Short mmCIF file of C-alpha atoms and ligand atoms in Angstrom, two decimals:
data_model
loop_
_atom_site.label_atom_id
_atom_site.label_comp_id
_atom_site.label_asym_id
_atom_site.label_seq_id
_atom_site.Cartn_x
_atom_site.Cartn_y
_atom_site.Cartn_z
CA UNK A 1 -0.22 0.40 0.26
CA UNK A 2 1.35 3.65 -0.83
CA UNK A 3 2.17 5.85 1.80
CA UNK A 4 -1.18 8.31 1.02
CA UNK A 5 -3.84 7.86 -0.69
CA UNK A 6 -4.94 9.80 -3.53
CA UNK A 7 -7.22 9.18 -6.52
CA UNK A 8 -7.00 8.93 -10.01
CA UNK A 9 -10.03 9.32 -12.14
CA UNK A 10 -9.24 7.39 -16.10
CA UNK A 11 -11.97 6.73 -18.62
CA UNK A 12 -12.28 3.72 -20.27
CA UNK A 13 -10.77 5.16 -23.61
CA UNK A 14 -9.12 8.70 -24.08
CA UNK A 15 -11.97 11.49 -24.40
CA UNK A 16 -12.24 15.20 -24.53
CA UNK A 17 -15.09 15.62 -22.11
CA UNK A 18 -14.60 14.76 -18.54
CA UNK A 19 -16.52 11.57 -18.55
CA UNK A 20 -14.43 9.53 -16.78
CA UNK A 21 -14.48 6.97 -14.22
CA UNK A 22 -11.58 6.86 -11.48
CA UNK A 23 -8.38 5.02 -10.89
CA UNK A 24 -5.91 5.17 -7.58
CA UNK A 25 -2.11 4.74 -9.47
CA UNK A 26 0.87 3.97 -8.17
CA UNK A 27 4.02 6.06 -7.92
CA UNK A 28 7.20 3.83 -8.93
CA UNK A 29 9.80 5.99 -9.83
CA UNK A 30 10.53 9.82 -9.05
CA UNK A 31 13.39 11.33 -11.09
CA UNK A 32 14.58 14.90 -11.03
CA UNK A 33 16.04 16.67 -14.08
CA UNK A 34 16.48 19.86 -14.92
CA UNK A 35 18.61 21.07 -11.55
CA UNK A 36 16.45 19.39 -9.84
CA UNK A 37 13.52 22.06 -11.59
CA UNK A 38 11.69 19.22 -13.15
CA UNK A 39 10.33 15.55 -11.47
CA UNK A 40 10.03 12.97 -13.98
CA UNK A 41 6.98 11.16 -12.44
CA UNK A 42 6.06 7.67 -13.09
CA UNK A 43 2.80 6.08 -12.24
CA UNK A 44 1.59 2.17 -12.77
CA UNK A 45 -1.46 0.31 -11.09
CA UNK A 46 -0.63 -1.27 -8.20
CA UNK A 47 -1.73 -4.51 -9.82
CA UNK A 48 0.61 -4.13 -12.10
CA UNK A 49 -2.18 -4.13 -15.14
CA UNK A 50 -2.49 -2.68 -18.32
CA UNK A 51 -2.80 0.92 -18.43
CA UNK A 52 -5.35 2.85 -20.44
CA UNK A 53 -5.07 3.91 -24.28
CA UNK A 54 -4.28 7.77 -25.37
CA UNK A 55 -2.95 9.43 -27.60
CA UNK A 56 0.15 12.10 -27.98
CA UNK A 57 -0.55 15.36 -26.51
CA UNK A 58 -3.20 13.83 -24.15
CA UNK A 59 -3.20 15.27 -20.52
CA UNK A 60 -4.66 14.19 -17.32
CA UNK A 61 -5.75 15.63 -14.28
CA UNK A 62 -3.86 14.58 -10.62
CA UNK A 63 -5.93 14.78 -7.18
CA UNK A 64 -4.00 15.84 -4.86
CA UNK A 65 -3.73 14.28 -1.10
CA UNK A 66 -3.88 18.32 -0.39
CA UNK A 67 -7.22 18.69 -2.51
CA UNK A 68 -5.50 20.81 -4.88
CA UNK A 69 -6.28 18.76 -8.96
CA UNK A 70 -3.41 19.78 -11.54
CA UNK A 71 -3.06 18.72 -15.29
CA UNK A 72 -0.38 17.36 -16.12
CA UNK A 73 0.98 16.34 -20.02
CA UNK A 74 1.15 12.00 -20.66
CA UNK A 75 5.60 12.24 -21.77
CA UNK A 76 5.82 8.34 -21.97
CA UNK A 77 7.80 7.12 -24.87
CA UNK A 78 8.22 3.54 -26.00
CA UNK A 79 5.99 0.90 -23.96
CA UNK A 80 2.67 3.34 -22.51
CA UNK A 81 0.76 0.44 -21.52
CA UNK A 82 2.70 -0.60 -17.90
CA UNK A 83 3.20 2.52 -16.68
CA UNK A 84 2.13 6.81 -17.95
CA UNK A 85 4.64 9.13 -17.40
CA UNK A 86 4.28 13.32 -16.06
CA UNK A 87 7.67 15.74 -15.69
CA UNK A 88 6.34 18.25 -13.07
CA UNK A 89 7.92 21.81 -13.32
CA UNK A 90 8.29 23.36 -9.41
CA UNK A 91 6.76 26.43 -9.92
CA UNK A 92 8.27 29.10 -7.61
CA UNK A 93 5.55 30.20 -6.41
CA UNK A 94 3.03 27.33 -6.22
CA UNK A 95 0.06 27.46 -3.99
CA UNK A 96 0.82 23.31 -3.70
CA UNK A 97 0.10 21.71 -7.15
CA UNK A 98 4.29 21.31 -8.49
CA UNK A 99 5.16 22.39 -4.86
CA UNK A 100 3.17 18.87 -3.06
CA UNK A 101 4.82 16.62 -6.54
CA UNK A 102 8.34 18.22 -5.68
CA UNK A 103 8.49 18.27 -1.20
CA UNK A 104 5.89 15.78 -0.60
CA UNK A 105 5.27 13.02 -3.18
CA UNK A 106 6.78 9.61 -2.52
CA UNK A 107 7.81 5.88 -4.75
CA UNK A 108 5.20 3.81 -3.06
CA UNK A 109 2.38 6.34 -2.85
CA UNK A 110 -1.07 5.83 -4.40
CA UNK A 111 -2.59 8.86 -6.95
CA UNK A 112 -5.71 9.09 -7.97
CA UNK A 113 -5.90 10.41 -11.85
CA UNK A 114 -9.29 11.43 -14.18
CA UNK A 115 -8.06 11.51 -17.93
CA UNK A 116 -6.98 11.09 -20.09
CA UNK A 117 -8.25 14.39 -22.05
CA UNK A 118 -6.77 15.08 -24.99
CA UNK A 119 -7.38 19.13 -26.29
CA UNK A 120 -4.10 19.22 -28.77
CA UNK A 121 -4.20 15.65 -30.57
CA UNK A 122 -2.04 15.23 -33.51
CA UNK A 123 -3.49 16.28 -37.17
CA UNK A 124 -2.39 14.53 -40.34
CA UNK A 125 0.23 16.43 -41.94
CA UNK A 126 3.49 15.84 -43.90
CA UNK A 127 5.56 18.46 -41.41
CA UNK A 128 5.79 19.28 -38.15
CA UNK A 129 7.08 22.43 -36.32
CA UNK A 130 6.86 22.07 -33.50
CA UNK A 131 7.65 24.94 -30.89
CA UNK A 132 8.43 23.88 -27.01
CA UNK A 133 8.96 26.67 -24.35
CA UNK A 134 10.22 25.28 -21.02
CA UNK A 135 8.13 22.76 -19.51
CA UNK A 136 5.98 22.56 -23.01
CA UNK A 137 8.19 20.68 -24.26
CA UNK A 138 5.83 17.17 -22.44
CA UNK A 139 3.57 16.93 -24.98
CA UNK A 140 5.51 17.00 -27.44
CA UNK A 141 8.21 13.61 -26.45
CA UNK A 142 5.89 11.49 -27.57
CA UNK A 143 4.56 13.40 -30.27
CA UNK A 144 8.06 13.29 -32.39
CA UNK A 145 8.12 9.95 -31.67
CA UNK A 146 4.82 9.41 -33.52
CA UNK A 147 5.88 11.77 -36.15
CA UNK A 148 8.62 10.17 -36.37
CA UNK A 149 7.54 6.57 -36.68
CA UNK A 150 4.85 7.67 -39.06
CA UNK A 151 7.94 8.89 -41.10
CA UNK A 152 6.89 12.27 -41.57
CA UNK A 153 9.18 15.75 -41.79
CA UNK A 154 9.32 17.73 -38.40
CA UNK A 155 11.28 19.67 -36.17
CA UNK A 156 11.57 20.58 -32.98
CA UNK A 157 12.85 24.05 -31.49
CA UNK A 158 13.44 23.80 -27.66
CA UNK A 159 13.80 26.80 -25.50
CA UNK A 160 14.98 27.12 -21.98
CA UNK A 161 16.22 29.88 -20.02
CA UNK A 162 19.49 27.90 -19.78
CA UNK A 163 20.75 24.34 -21.28
CA UNK A 164 20.44 22.91 -17.51
CA UNK A 165 17.41 24.00 -16.14
CA UNK A 166 15.92 22.17 -20.04
CA UNK A 167 14.00 18.43 -18.94
CA UNK A 168 14.78 15.55 -21.65
CA UNK A 169 17.75 16.80 -23.25
CA UNK A 170 19.20 13.34 -23.08
CA UNK A 171 16.26 11.62 -24.82
CA UNK A 172 16.10 14.13 -27.40
CA UNK A 173 19.80 13.58 -28.71
CA UNK A 174 18.63 10.63 -30.22
CA UNK A 175 17.07 12.97 -33.18
CA UNK A 176 20.05 14.77 -34.20
CA UNK A 177 19.69 17.96 -36.22
CA UNK A 178 15.98 17.41 -35.95
CA UNK A 179 15.80 19.02 -32.71
CA UNK A 180 16.99 22.72 -32.29
CA UNK A 181 17.94 23.57 -28.65
CA UNK A 182 17.52 27.32 -27.35
CA UNK A 183 18.88 28.32 -24.11
CA UNK A 184 18.52 31.83 -23.80
CA UNK A 185 21.32 32.85 -21.73
CA UNK A 186 23.58 31.81 -24.74
CA UNK A 187 20.71 32.56 -27.92
CA UNK A 188 18.61 34.99 -26.39
CA UNK A 189 14.55 34.03 -27.10
CA UNK A 190 13.17 32.52 -29.81
CA UNK A 191 13.30 33.07 -33.06
CA UNK A 192 9.07 33.11 -33.61
CA UNK A 193 9.96 35.44 -37.03
CA UNK A 194 12.62 32.90 -38.48
CA UNK A 195 10.16 29.85 -37.92
CA UNK A 196 7.01 31.26 -39.58
CA UNK A 197 9.40 32.79 -42.74
CA UNK A 198 10.94 28.70 -43.05
CA UNK A 199 7.87 27.03 -43.06
CA UNK A 200 7.22 25.26 -45.78
CA UNK A 201 3.22 24.80 -47.86
CA UNK A 202 1.21 22.16 -45.97
CA UNK A 203 3.44 22.21 -42.36
CA UNK A 204 1.83 22.57 -39.08
CA UNK A 205 3.19 24.52 -36.06
CA UNK A 206 2.80 22.79 -32.38
CA UNK A 207 3.28 25.35 -30.08
CA UNK A 208 3.69 25.06 -26.18
CA UNK A 209 4.85 26.82 -23.14
CA UNK A 210 4.72 30.47 -21.45
CA UNK A 211 2.21 32.60 -22.39
CA UNK A 212 4.31 35.47 -24.17
CA UNK A 213 5.77 32.04 -26.76
CA UNK A 214 2.09 31.21 -27.56
CA UNK A 215 1.21 34.88 -27.96
CA UNK A 216 4.31 35.37 -30.47
CA UNK A 217 3.38 32.54 -32.47
CA UNK A 218 -0.02 33.77 -32.28
CA UNK A 219 0.47 36.61 -34.06
CA UNK A 220 3.69 35.67 -36.51
CA UNK A 221 0.73 32.72 -37.91
CA UNK A 222 -1.90 34.70 -37.82
CA UNK A 223 -1.94 35.31 -41.93
CA UNK A 224 -1.14 31.67 -42.42
CA UNK A 225 -4.40 29.77 -43.03
CA UNK A 226 -6.97 28.05 -39.79
CA UNK A 227 -4.43 25.12 -38.64
CA UNK A 228 -2.06 26.13 -39.17
CA UNK A 229 -1.08 26.48 -35.24
CA UNK A 230 -1.83 24.61 -32.31
CA UNK A 231 -1.31 25.40 -29.40
CA UNK A 232 -1.43 24.29 -25.49
CA UNK A 233 -1.67 26.42 -22.50
CA UNK A 234 -0.48 25.48 -19.17
CA UNK A 235 -2.95 27.42 -17.17
CA UNK A 236 -5.01 25.14 -14.87
CA UNK A 237 -8.57 24.99 -15.16
CA UNK A 238 -10.59 28.09 -13.05
CA UNK A 239 -13.08 25.64 -11.63
CA UNK A 240 -9.43 23.48 -10.16
CA UNK A 241 -7.61 26.71 -8.81
C1 FAD B 301 -3.12 20.86 -20.55
C2 FAD B 301 -2.47 21.71 -19.30
C3 FAD B 301 -1.50 20.24 -19.09
C4 FAD B 301 0.15 21.08 -18.41
N1 FAD B 301 1.19 20.17 -18.04
C5 FAD B 301 1.90 20.20 -17.56
C6 FAD B 301 2.85 19.70 -17.39
O1 FAD B 301 3.17 18.58 -18.32
N2 FAD B 301 4.30 19.75 -16.75
C7 FAD B 301 3.55 21.14 -15.90
O2 FAD B 301 5.10 21.18 -15.03
N3 FAD B 301 2.77 21.81 -16.08
C8 FAD B 301 1.50 21.99 -16.82
N4 FAD B 301 0.93 21.93 -16.46
C9 FAD B 301 0.43 23.16 -15.27
C10 FAD B 301 0.18 22.75 -13.78
O3 FAD B 301 -1.43 22.06 -14.66
C11 FAD B 301 -0.29 23.84 -13.04
O4 FAD B 301 -1.18 24.69 -13.31
C12 FAD B 301 1.61 23.33 -12.43
O5 FAD B 301 1.88 22.30 -11.81
C13 FAD B 301 1.39 24.91 -11.35
O6 FAD B 301 0.47 24.88 -10.47
P1 FAD B 301 1.16 25.04 -8.52
O7 FAD B 301 -0.09 24.37 -8.28
O8 FAD B 301 2.31 24.60 -8.24
O9 FAD B 301 1.20 26.43 -9.15
P2 FAD B 301 -0.36 27.41 -9.07
O10 FAD B 301 0.01 27.93 -7.31
O11 FAD B 301 -1.48 27.04 -9.74
O12 FAD B 301 0.81 28.85 -9.51
C14 FAD B 301 1.40 28.90 -11.02
C15 FAD B 301 2.14 29.85 -11.34
O13 FAD B 301 0.64 31.18 -11.63
C16 FAD B 301 0.66 31.88 -10.56
N5 FAD B 301 -0.84 32.28 -10.03
C17 FAD B 301 -1.15 32.09 -9.13
N6 FAD B 301 -2.94 32.32 -8.66
C18 FAD B 301 -2.64 32.50 -10.09
C19 FAD B 301 -3.89 33.37 -10.56
N7 FAD B 301 -5.03 33.18 -9.93
N8 FAD B 301 -3.73 33.97 -11.71
C20 FAD B 301 -3.24 34.06 -12.39
N9 FAD B 301 -1.85 33.45 -12.06
C21 FAD B 301 -1.51 32.89 -10.64
C22 FAD B 301 1.92 31.71 -9.95
O14 FAD B 301 2.45 33.00 -9.18
C23 FAD B 301 2.58 31.21 -10.44
O15 FAD B 301 3.57 31.46 -10.85
C24 FAD B 301 -0.16 21.65 -17.28
C25 FAD B 301 -1.63 22.60 -17.34
C26 FAD B 301 -2.16 22.31 -18.03
C27 FAD B 301 -3.75 23.00 -18.59
#
């Protein structure tokens, strides 16, 4: 039994509404990355059973024992049938969500989860440009795995304050020059205009990260056909605050 009982709601299959049943999952592993600022959490069923299906871009609600509910993108790659993976940035001014995950959550704890839901699904395309800022990298890990597997043309620009604060760099290294790292202390802010100018016809753009990055992408792509830009904001739902 885990030290703490939290609960997780999981639907029979991924959905875009909240029709979901509740599932308790066990924290199987916690790994700190990016100088300790990101906790990478592995979850599994306590009985080792199969996990509900999900698609890249999906997130879950994590119900914490302190009553706080926060959304986290599923960022697992490889075998997704027995474990789920979350990457949680420690917010400096956390009211208790990421703070709890970083300071109180332990391997063996049971947590409650709802979902998965996907408001950020991959659309069909032959060309993808992913733009991530900071912890906004999480939904893109399974996305790039998927588009790479499909043989699509893709690239990722991943910005962060500095290399040492950017999580998942080791696993991104396998993709070589498809991935451009953009540490702000070395090269400044992501060149949003340049990315948009270099887009080839038919390319779709996915962006996730801080609000100023998303706003800049929205402005820079405003003249392009609808559906070119797909964004996900990591704002907590107001009703869950
Ligand atoms: C679909 C989705 C997916 C997400 N995926 C991830 C993920 O993969 N990894 C991840 O780390 N996070 C993710 N998030 C964000 C996550 O859900 C939490 O919002 C985050 O962990 C912060 O929670 P917290 O309780 O620690 O901080 P909070 O207490 O919510 O504070 C966060 C920030 O908001 C500010 N703030 C506090 N109150 C307000 C207010 N009323 N209005 C405006 N600003 C306020 C704080 O100063 C602080 O800077 C995702 C969010 C969504 C919606």
